[in-house]
Amino acid sequence: MSTERPVRVRFAPSPTGPLHIGGVRTALYNYLLARKHGGTMILRIEDTDQNRFVPGAEQYIMESLKWVGIEIDEGIEQGGPHAPYRQSERKPMYAQYAYDMIEKGYAYYAFDTEEDIEQMRKRLEASKMQPAYDSVSRMSMKNSLTLPADEVKARLERGDNYVIRIKLPRKEEVRFHDVIRGWVVVNTSTMDDKVLLKGDGMPTYHLANVVDDYLMGISHVIRGEEWLPSAPLHVMLYRYLGWEEVMPQFAHLPLLLKPEGNGKLSKRDGDRLGFPVFPLQWTDPKTNEVSSGYKESGYYPEAVTNMLALLGWHPSGNQEMFSMEDLIAEFSLERVSKSGAKFDLQKALWFNQQYLQQKPLNEQYEILKPMIEAKGYDVCQEYVEQVVVLMREKVQFAKDVVEEGYYFFEAPKEYDQEVVRKKWKAETNTHILGLAQAFEGLAADAAAELYENAFKQYCETAGIKTGEVLQPLRVAVSGAPMGPPIWDMIALIGKDYVLPRLREAAAKIQPAVA
Ligand code: GLU
């Protein structure tokens, strides 16, 4: 490991759609390594495949990274010493490397038409061989290895369409060290002669990726496991381009798996099991289909970051709660596991709840303020903060404080039917009215225990068990069968609102128990 080398890492997404949550994790691990070593985090947009370009995806990627707190040092917005950071704008830089490889005998021109390739595939399949353009099959194709030199020259002069392919040796071991997986050994006999430069002069992913990693001085390539099969080819490119000395360290991250544990986590799993697989909400520009995002579903970015960090990486101790700063201090690629990490929805909710409980109240207020204003509730900050204190043990999302705890802000419109059916006797409404009267003597801001005392006294005088009216009282005030401790709830809502609610409930609810 070249320890002296400054840490320069890149997140290199292709703008082919919304960034998957697994992609956010890749970006996060890159970022953590960069920050831990005082290095540089680069965002490079790999958009050489114009057919797969999706409008809005690039903006979406940048907004998502910002939302989870990943800061980019060099990129399309920030600029930097290696600008431009969008591969389509770097197009003229790549071809020379492919021609250089031809000159050195490591690549060749291939003039085959699509039909030629199709026929070759069929022929190989028929004889039960790998249908690949490789060190064996290339000898029966139309390329600068098989055609006479003057024909190659004539074709080039004529402007015939061609691609440039890497010329891999027939049988040679490619070995490289992956920080997570250890030594990886692949024989070139299992690899094909990948296209490096396409007919339109655009580089393929492989060429552009390696050239840019070299030019941008990348020290570590941290990316998803799906790129592991490409790594041996990249190693060969480094060798053929004479850059092996400065080849980055590779680290291929484990897959993010479905909650059941088999197969890669997909958008369909999210739809099926009801959780987002994208950081932000995404509207498909073609179909207008909307996919949910963590942000809009009410997750805190800190909770998402914390959850993602632990999906594949293990800290040295048992700590589970990690701020970004803690993660930066603790992170190391050596503690990333080889095996896939199962997505766990319950854990995601748990993290969100932990952050809900920990977040300072004034921050909670800022988060809830727009929701409260949208609903037209006229309440002060202090009141909202006290609602949060009462509700945060019970809910997983900040928005639930307002949605589930609606009764802190408005009188119930409905009353829980099950409680009415099981508990509302002929005399219940009389007791509800009696309680209203019992609370009448309390101050507008009376404390919880004063309500409790008044309630107990009323029950004693009326000769009833507290259990007979306690739940009806809750339902009359809130409409809901459960919630925060009843006396705290009543005291916070306050006498001026509680008394009218009791009278209204007594007038509206029909006794159901004979
Ligand atoms: N453009 C590739 C992607 O979309 C980058 C893979 C890599 O990091 O080398 O994931």
mmCIF file of C-alpha atoms in Angstrom, residues 149-378:
data_model
loop_
_atom_site.group_PDB
_atom_site.id
_atom_site.type_symbol
_atom_site.label_atom_id
_atom_site.label_comp_id
_atom_site.label_asym_id
_atom_site.label_seq_id
_atom_site.Cartn_x
_atom_site.Cartn_y
_atom_site.Cartn_z
ATOM 1 C CA ALA A 149 -1.781 -4.027 -43.536
ATOM 2 C CA ASP A 150 -2.602 -2.271 -46.802
ATOM 3 C CA GLU A 151 -6.296 -3.108 -46.441
ATOM 4 C CA VAL A 152 -6.305 -1.743 -42.912
ATOM 5 C CA LYS A 153 -4.655 1.408 -44.184
ATOM 6 C CA ALA A 154 -7.127 1.722 -47.045
ATOM 7 C CA ARG A 155 -10.095 1.227 -44.719
ATOM 8 C CA LEU A 156 -8.829 3.865 -42.325
ATOM 9 C CA GLU A 157 -8.200 6.316 -45.142
ATOM 10 C CA ARG A 158 -11.619 5.637 -46.585
ATOM 11 C CA GLY A 159 -13.164 6.415 -43.230
ATOM 12 C CA ASP A 160 -14.657 2.963 -42.650
ATOM 13 C CA ASN A 161 -16.408 2.606 -39.322
ATOM 14 C CA TYR A 162 -14.243 0.961 -36.680
ATOM 15 C CA VAL A 163 -13.878 0.469 -32.954
ATOM 16 C CA ILE A 164 -10.672 -0.003 -30.997
ATOM 17 C CA ARG A 165 -10.417 -3.137 -28.878
ATOM 18 C CA ILE A 166 -7.913 -4.129 -26.229
ATOM 19 C CA LYS A 167 -5.685 -7.024 -27.261
ATOM 20 C CA LEU A 168 -5.566 -9.373 -24.329
ATOM 21 C CA PRO A 169 -3.038 -12.198 -24.097
ATOM 22 C CA ARG A 170 -4.391 -15.698 -24.650
ATOM 23 C CA LYS A 171 -3.595 -17.092 -21.215
ATOM 24 C CA GLU A 172 -2.147 -14.943 -18.537
ATOM 25 C CA GLU A 173 -2.964 -14.472 -14.879
ATOM 26 C CA VAL A 174 -4.091 -11.020 -13.856
ATOM 27 C CA ARG A 175 -3.548 -10.510 -10.141
ATOM 28 C CA PHE A 176 -4.514 -7.540 -8.078
ATOM 29 C CA HIS A 177 -5.110 -6.796 -4.453
ATOM 30 C CA ASP A 178 -8.526 -5.639 -3.313
ATOM 31 C CA VAL A 179 -8.549 -4.021 0.132
ATOM 32 C CA ILE A 180 -11.803 -5.802 1.014
ATOM 33 C CA ARG A 181 -11.420 -9.073 -0.864
ATOM 34 C CA GLY A 182 -7.693 -9.739 -0.689
ATOM 35 C CA TRP A 183 -5.921 -11.125 -3.756
ATOM 36 C CA VAL A 184 -8.053 -11.541 -6.838
ATOM 37 C CA VAL A 185 -6.698 -13.708 -9.645
ATOM 38 C CA VAL A 186 -8.351 -13.956 -13.047
ATOM 39 C CA ASN A 187 -7.029 -15.588 -16.198
ATOM 40 C CA THR A 188 -7.225 -13.586 -19.407
ATOM 41 C CA SER A 189 -8.576 -16.733 -21.102
ATOM 42 C CA THR A 190 -11.892 -15.906 -19.415
ATOM 43 C CA MET A 191 -11.861 -12.269 -20.513
ATOM 44 C CA ASP A 192 -12.872 -10.667 -23.787
ATOM 45 C CA ASP A 193 -11.278 -7.965 -25.892
ATOM 46 C CA LYS A 194 -13.462 -5.115 -24.709
ATOM 47 C CA VAL A 195 -14.102 -2.110 -26.901
ATOM 48 C CA LEU A 196 -12.152 0.921 -25.685
ATOM 49 C CA LEU A 197 -13.141 3.502 -28.280
ATOM 50 C CA LYS A 198 -16.510 3.395 -29.988
ATOM 51 C CA GLY A 199 -17.341 4.128 -33.614
ATOM 52 C CA ASP A 200 -18.435 7.659 -32.757
ATOM 53 C CA GLY A 201 -15.100 8.421 -31.122
ATOM 54 C CA MET A 202 -16.563 8.216 -27.624
ATOM 55 C CA PRO A 203 -14.602 6.134 -25.117
ATOM 56 C CA THR A 204 -16.347 3.241 -23.401
ATOM 57 C CA TYR A 205 -16.785 3.240 -19.646
ATOM 58 C CA HIS A 206 -13.602 1.175 -19.221
ATOM 59 C CA LEU A 207 -11.247 3.485 -21.082
ATOM 60 C CA ALA A 208 -12.736 6.725 -19.765
ATOM 61 C CA ASN A 209 -12.839 5.429 -16.202
ATOM 62 C CA VAL A 210 -9.206 4.307 -16.135
ATOM 63 C CA VAL A 211 -7.877 7.362 -17.996
ATOM 64 C CA ASP A 212 -9.719 9.713 -15.663
ATOM 65 C CA ASP A 213 -8.690 7.876 -12.517
ATOM 66 C CA TYR A 214 -5.104 8.194 -13.707
ATOM 67 C CA LEU A 215 -5.331 11.844 -14.769
ATOM 68 C CA MET A 216 -7.166 12.809 -11.601
ATOM 69 C CA GLY A 217 -4.589 11.089 -9.399
ATOM 70 C CA ILE A 218 -7.103 8.755 -7.784
ATOM 71 C CA SER A 219 -5.563 6.776 -4.930
ATOM 72 C CA HIS A 220 -8.484 4.457 -4.092
ATOM 73 C CA VAL A 221 -11.255 3.138 -6.323
ATOM 74 C CA ILE A 222 -14.110 2.348 -3.963
ATOM 75 C CA ARG A 223 -17.152 1.065 -5.809
ATOM 76 C CA GLY A 224 -19.866 -1.558 -5.807
ATOM 77 C CA GLU A 225 -19.210 -5.269 -6.202
ATOM 78 C CA GLU A 226 -20.882 -5.228 -9.604
ATOM 79 C CA TRP A 227 -17.692 -3.640 -10.945
ATOM 80 C CA LEU A 228 -15.408 -6.391 -9.658
ATOM 81 C CA PRO A 229 -15.554 -8.317 -12.982
ATOM 82 C CA SER A 230 -14.299 -5.158 -14.764
ATOM 83 C CA ALA A 231 -11.335 -4.711 -12.438
ATOM 84 C CA PRO A 232 -8.977 -7.228 -14.174
ATOM 85 C CA LEU A 233 -9.528 -5.399 -17.449
ATOM 86 C CA HIS A 234 -8.758 -2.116 -15.718
ATOM 87 C CA VAL A 235 -5.570 -3.604 -14.304
ATOM 88 C CA MET A 236 -4.548 -4.594 -17.845
ATOM 89 C CA LEU A 237 -5.278 -1.074 -19.040
ATOM 90 C CA TYR A 238 -3.062 0.398 -16.324
ATOM 91 C CA ARG A 239 -0.320 -1.999 -17.385
ATOM 92 C CA TYR A 240 -0.634 -1.299 -21.105
ATOM 93 C CA LEU A 241 -0.797 2.431 -20.609
ATOM 94 C CA GLY A 242 2.345 2.297 -18.462
ATOM 95 C CA TRP A 243 0.617 3.463 -15.295
ATOM 96 C CA GLU A 244 0.831 0.340 -13.147
ATOM 97 C CA GLU A 245 3.081 2.103 -10.638
ATOM 98 C CA VAL A 246 0.348 4.564 -9.765
ATOM 99 C CA MET A 247 -2.595 2.201 -10.060
ATOM 100 C CA PRO A 248 -5.186 3.011 -7.370
ATOM 101 C CA GLN A 249 -6.016 0.592 -4.587
ATOM 102 C CA PHE A 250 -9.244 -1.242 -5.348
ATOM 103 C CA ALA A 251 -12.030 -1.768 -2.826
ATOM 104 C CA HIS A 252 -15.182 -3.463 -4.096
ATOM 105 C CA LEU A 253 -18.030 -3.016 -1.648
ATOM 106 C CA PRO A 254 -20.472 -5.801 -0.763
ATOM 107 C CA LEU A 255 -23.942 -5.688 -2.295
ATOM 108 C CA LEU A 256 -26.910 -4.224 -0.494
ATOM 109 C CA LEU A 257 -29.305 -7.157 -0.298
ATOM 110 C CA LYS A 258 -33.074 -7.472 -0.066
ATOM 111 C CA PRO A 259 -34.389 -7.690 3.515
ATOM 112 C CA GLU A 260 -34.879 -11.461 2.998
ATOM 113 C CA GLY A 261 -31.214 -11.648 2.147
ATOM 114 C CA ASN A 262 -31.194 -13.081 -1.362
ATOM 115 C CA GLY A 263 -30.529 -10.834 -4.292
ATOM 116 C CA LYS A 264 -29.723 -7.209 -4.757
ATOM 117 C CA LEU A 265 -32.007 -4.634 -3.209
ATOM 118 C CA SER A 266 -34.195 -3.261 -5.997
ATOM 119 C CA LYS A 267 -36.801 -0.591 -6.430
ATOM 120 C CA ARG A 268 -39.395 -3.347 -6.623
ATOM 121 C CA ASP A 269 -38.458 -4.557 -3.112
ATOM 122 C CA GLY A 270 -39.011 -1.041 -1.876
ATOM 123 C CA ASP A 271 -42.443 -0.842 -3.514
ATOM 124 C CA ARG A 272 -43.370 -4.303 -2.241
ATOM 125 C CA LEU A 273 -42.253 -3.794 1.350
ATOM 126 C CA GLY A 274 -43.017 -0.109 1.629
ATOM 127 C CA PHE A 275 -39.702 1.646 2.041
ATOM 128 C CA PRO A 276 -37.812 4.049 -0.207
ATOM 129 C CA VAL A 277 -34.755 2.883 -2.131
ATOM 130 C CA PHE A 278 -33.905 6.390 -3.259
ATOM 131 C CA PRO A 279 -32.595 9.243 -1.099
ATOM 132 C CA LEU A 280 -34.981 11.828 -2.556
ATOM 133 C CA GLN A 281 -38.305 11.510 -4.286
ATOM 134 C CA TRP A 282 -37.869 10.972 -8.035
ATOM 135 C CA THR A 283 -40.297 11.592 -10.849
ATOM 136 C CA ASP A 284 -39.435 9.663 -13.974
ATOM 137 C CA PRO A 285 -39.268 12.259 -16.752
ATOM 138 C CA LYS A 286 -40.723 9.824 -19.311
ATOM 139 C CA THR A 287 -43.482 8.052 -17.436
ATOM 140 C CA ASN A 288 -44.092 10.576 -14.648
ATOM 141 C CA GLU A 289 -43.977 7.661 -12.231
ATOM 142 C CA VAL A 290 -43.067 8.896 -8.750
ATOM 143 C CA SER A 291 -40.698 6.898 -6.548
ATOM 144 C CA SER A 292 -40.573 7.755 -2.879
ATOM 145 C CA GLY A 293 -37.492 9.176 -1.197
ATOM 146 C CA TYR A 294 -36.104 8.939 2.323
ATOM 147 C CA LYS A 295 -36.260 12.696 2.674
ATOM 148 C CA GLU A 296 -39.919 13.047 1.743
ATOM 149 C CA SER A 297 -40.823 9.969 3.812
ATOM 150 C CA GLY A 298 -39.630 11.853 6.875
ATOM 151 C CA TYR A 299 -36.214 10.329 7.532
ATOM 152 C CA TYR A 300 -33.494 12.516 8.960
ATOM 153 C CA PRO A 301 -30.366 12.621 6.794
ATOM 154 C CA GLU A 302 -28.312 11.725 9.888
ATOM 155 C CA ALA A 303 -30.359 8.563 10.367
ATOM 156 C CA VAL A 304 -29.923 7.547 6.722
ATOM 157 C CA THR A 305 -26.178 8.134 6.866
ATOM 158 C CA ASN A 306 -25.856 6.234 10.127
ATOM 159 C CA MET A 307 -27.891 3.294 8.838
ATOM 160 C CA LEU A 308 -26.036 3.142 5.502
ATOM 161 C CA ALA A 309 -22.616 3.315 7.128
ATOM 162 C CA LEU A 310 -23.401 0.176 9.129
ATOM 163 C CA LEU A 311 -24.696 -1.770 6.136
ATOM 164 C CA GLY A 312 -21.424 -3.419 5.240
ATOM 165 C CA TRP A 313 -18.986 -1.750 7.618
ATOM 166 C CA HIS A 314 -18.447 -2.784 11.246
ATOM 167 C CA PRO A 315 -16.992 -0.495 13.873
ATOM 168 C CA SER A 316 -14.545 -1.954 16.373
ATOM 169 C CA GLY A 317 -16.943 -1.766 19.334
ATOM 170 C CA ASN A 318 -20.693 -2.095 19.888
ATOM 171 C CA GLN A 319 -21.563 1.524 19.274
ATOM 172 C CA GLU A 320 -24.458 1.985 16.876
ATOM 173 C CA MET A 321 -25.104 5.697 16.883
ATOM 174 C CA PHE A 322 -22.571 7.541 14.756
ATOM 175 C CA SER A 323 -22.600 11.147 13.706
ATOM 176 C CA MET A 324 -20.729 11.963 10.500
ATOM 177 C CA GLU A 325 -17.795 13.094 12.633
ATOM 178 C CA ASP A 326 -17.777 9.829 14.565
ATOM 179 C CA LEU A 327 -17.918 7.892 11.318
ATOM 180 C CA ILE A 328 -14.974 9.811 9.903
ATOM 181 C CA ALA A 329 -12.970 9.057 13.037
ATOM 182 C CA GLU A 330 -13.858 5.342 13.090
ATOM 183 C CA PHE A 331 -14.055 4.374 9.427
ATOM 184 C CA SER A 332 -11.593 2.090 7.719
ATOM 185 C CA LEU A 333 -11.882 0.048 4.532
ATOM 186 C CA GLU A 334 -10.356 -2.901 6.380
ATOM 187 C CA ARG A 335 -13.542 -3.188 8.442
ATOM 188 C CA VAL A 336 -15.825 -3.410 5.409
ATOM 189 C CA SER A 337 -17.073 -6.963 5.048
ATOM 190 C CA LYS A 338 -16.975 -9.125 1.947
ATOM 191 C CA SER A 339 -20.446 -10.532 2.259
ATOM 192 C CA GLY A 340 -23.599 -8.705 1.237
ATOM 193 C CA ALA A 341 -25.444 -6.582 3.790
ATOM 194 C CA LYS A 342 -29.168 -7.129 4.257
ATOM 195 C CA PHE A 343 -31.315 -4.035 4.236
ATOM 196 C CA ASP A 344 -33.319 -3.924 7.468
ATOM 197 C CA LEU A 345 -36.364 -1.666 7.505
ATOM 198 C CA GLN A 346 -36.922 -1.983 11.259
ATOM 199 C CA LYS A 347 -33.361 -0.843 11.837
ATOM 200 C CA ALA A 348 -33.868 2.144 9.535
ATOM 201 C CA LEU A 349 -36.949 3.140 11.545
ATOM 202 C CA TRP A 350 -35.089 2.564 14.787
ATOM 203 C CA PHE A 351 -32.292 4.909 13.721
ATOM 204 C CA ASN A 352 -34.786 7.549 12.765
ATOM 205 C CA GLN A 353 -36.468 7.290 16.141
ATOM 206 C CA GLN A 354 -33.129 7.560 17.920
ATOM 207 C CA TYR A 355 -32.374 10.796 16.102
ATOM 208 C CA LEU A 356 -35.887 12.027 16.774
ATOM 209 C CA GLN A 357 -35.290 11.550 20.482
ATOM 210 C CA GLN A 358 -31.862 13.134 20.446
ATOM 211 C CA LYS A 359 -32.352 16.138 18.255
ATOM 212 C CA PRO A 360 -32.466 19.483 20.075
ATOM 213 C CA LEU A 361 -36.038 20.752 20.445
ATOM 214 C CA ASN A 362 -35.434 23.966 18.576
ATOM 215 C CA GLU A 363 -34.259 21.972 15.550
ATOM 216 C CA GLN A 364 -37.351 19.790 15.803
ATOM 217 C CA TYR A 365 -39.453 22.908 15.816
ATOM 218 C CA GLU A 366 -37.792 24.166 12.623
ATOM 219 C CA ILE A 367 -38.541 20.837 10.934
ATOM 220 C CA LEU A 368 -42.192 20.845 12.038
ATOM 221 C CA LYS A 369 -42.870 24.530 11.449
ATOM 222 C CA PRO A 370 -43.712 24.249 7.721
ATOM 223 C CA MET A 371 -46.090 21.341 8.416
ATOM 224 C CA ILE A 372 -47.804 23.243 11.212
ATOM 225 C CA GLU A 373 -48.143 26.344 9.098
ATOM 226 C CA ALA A 374 -49.504 24.358 6.161
ATOM 227 C CA LYS A 375 -52.238 22.986 8.412
ATOM 228 C CA GLY A 376 -53.016 26.489 9.628
ATOM 229 C CA TYR A 377 -52.379 25.741 13.312
ATOM 230 C CA ASP A 378 -51.720 28.823 15.376
#
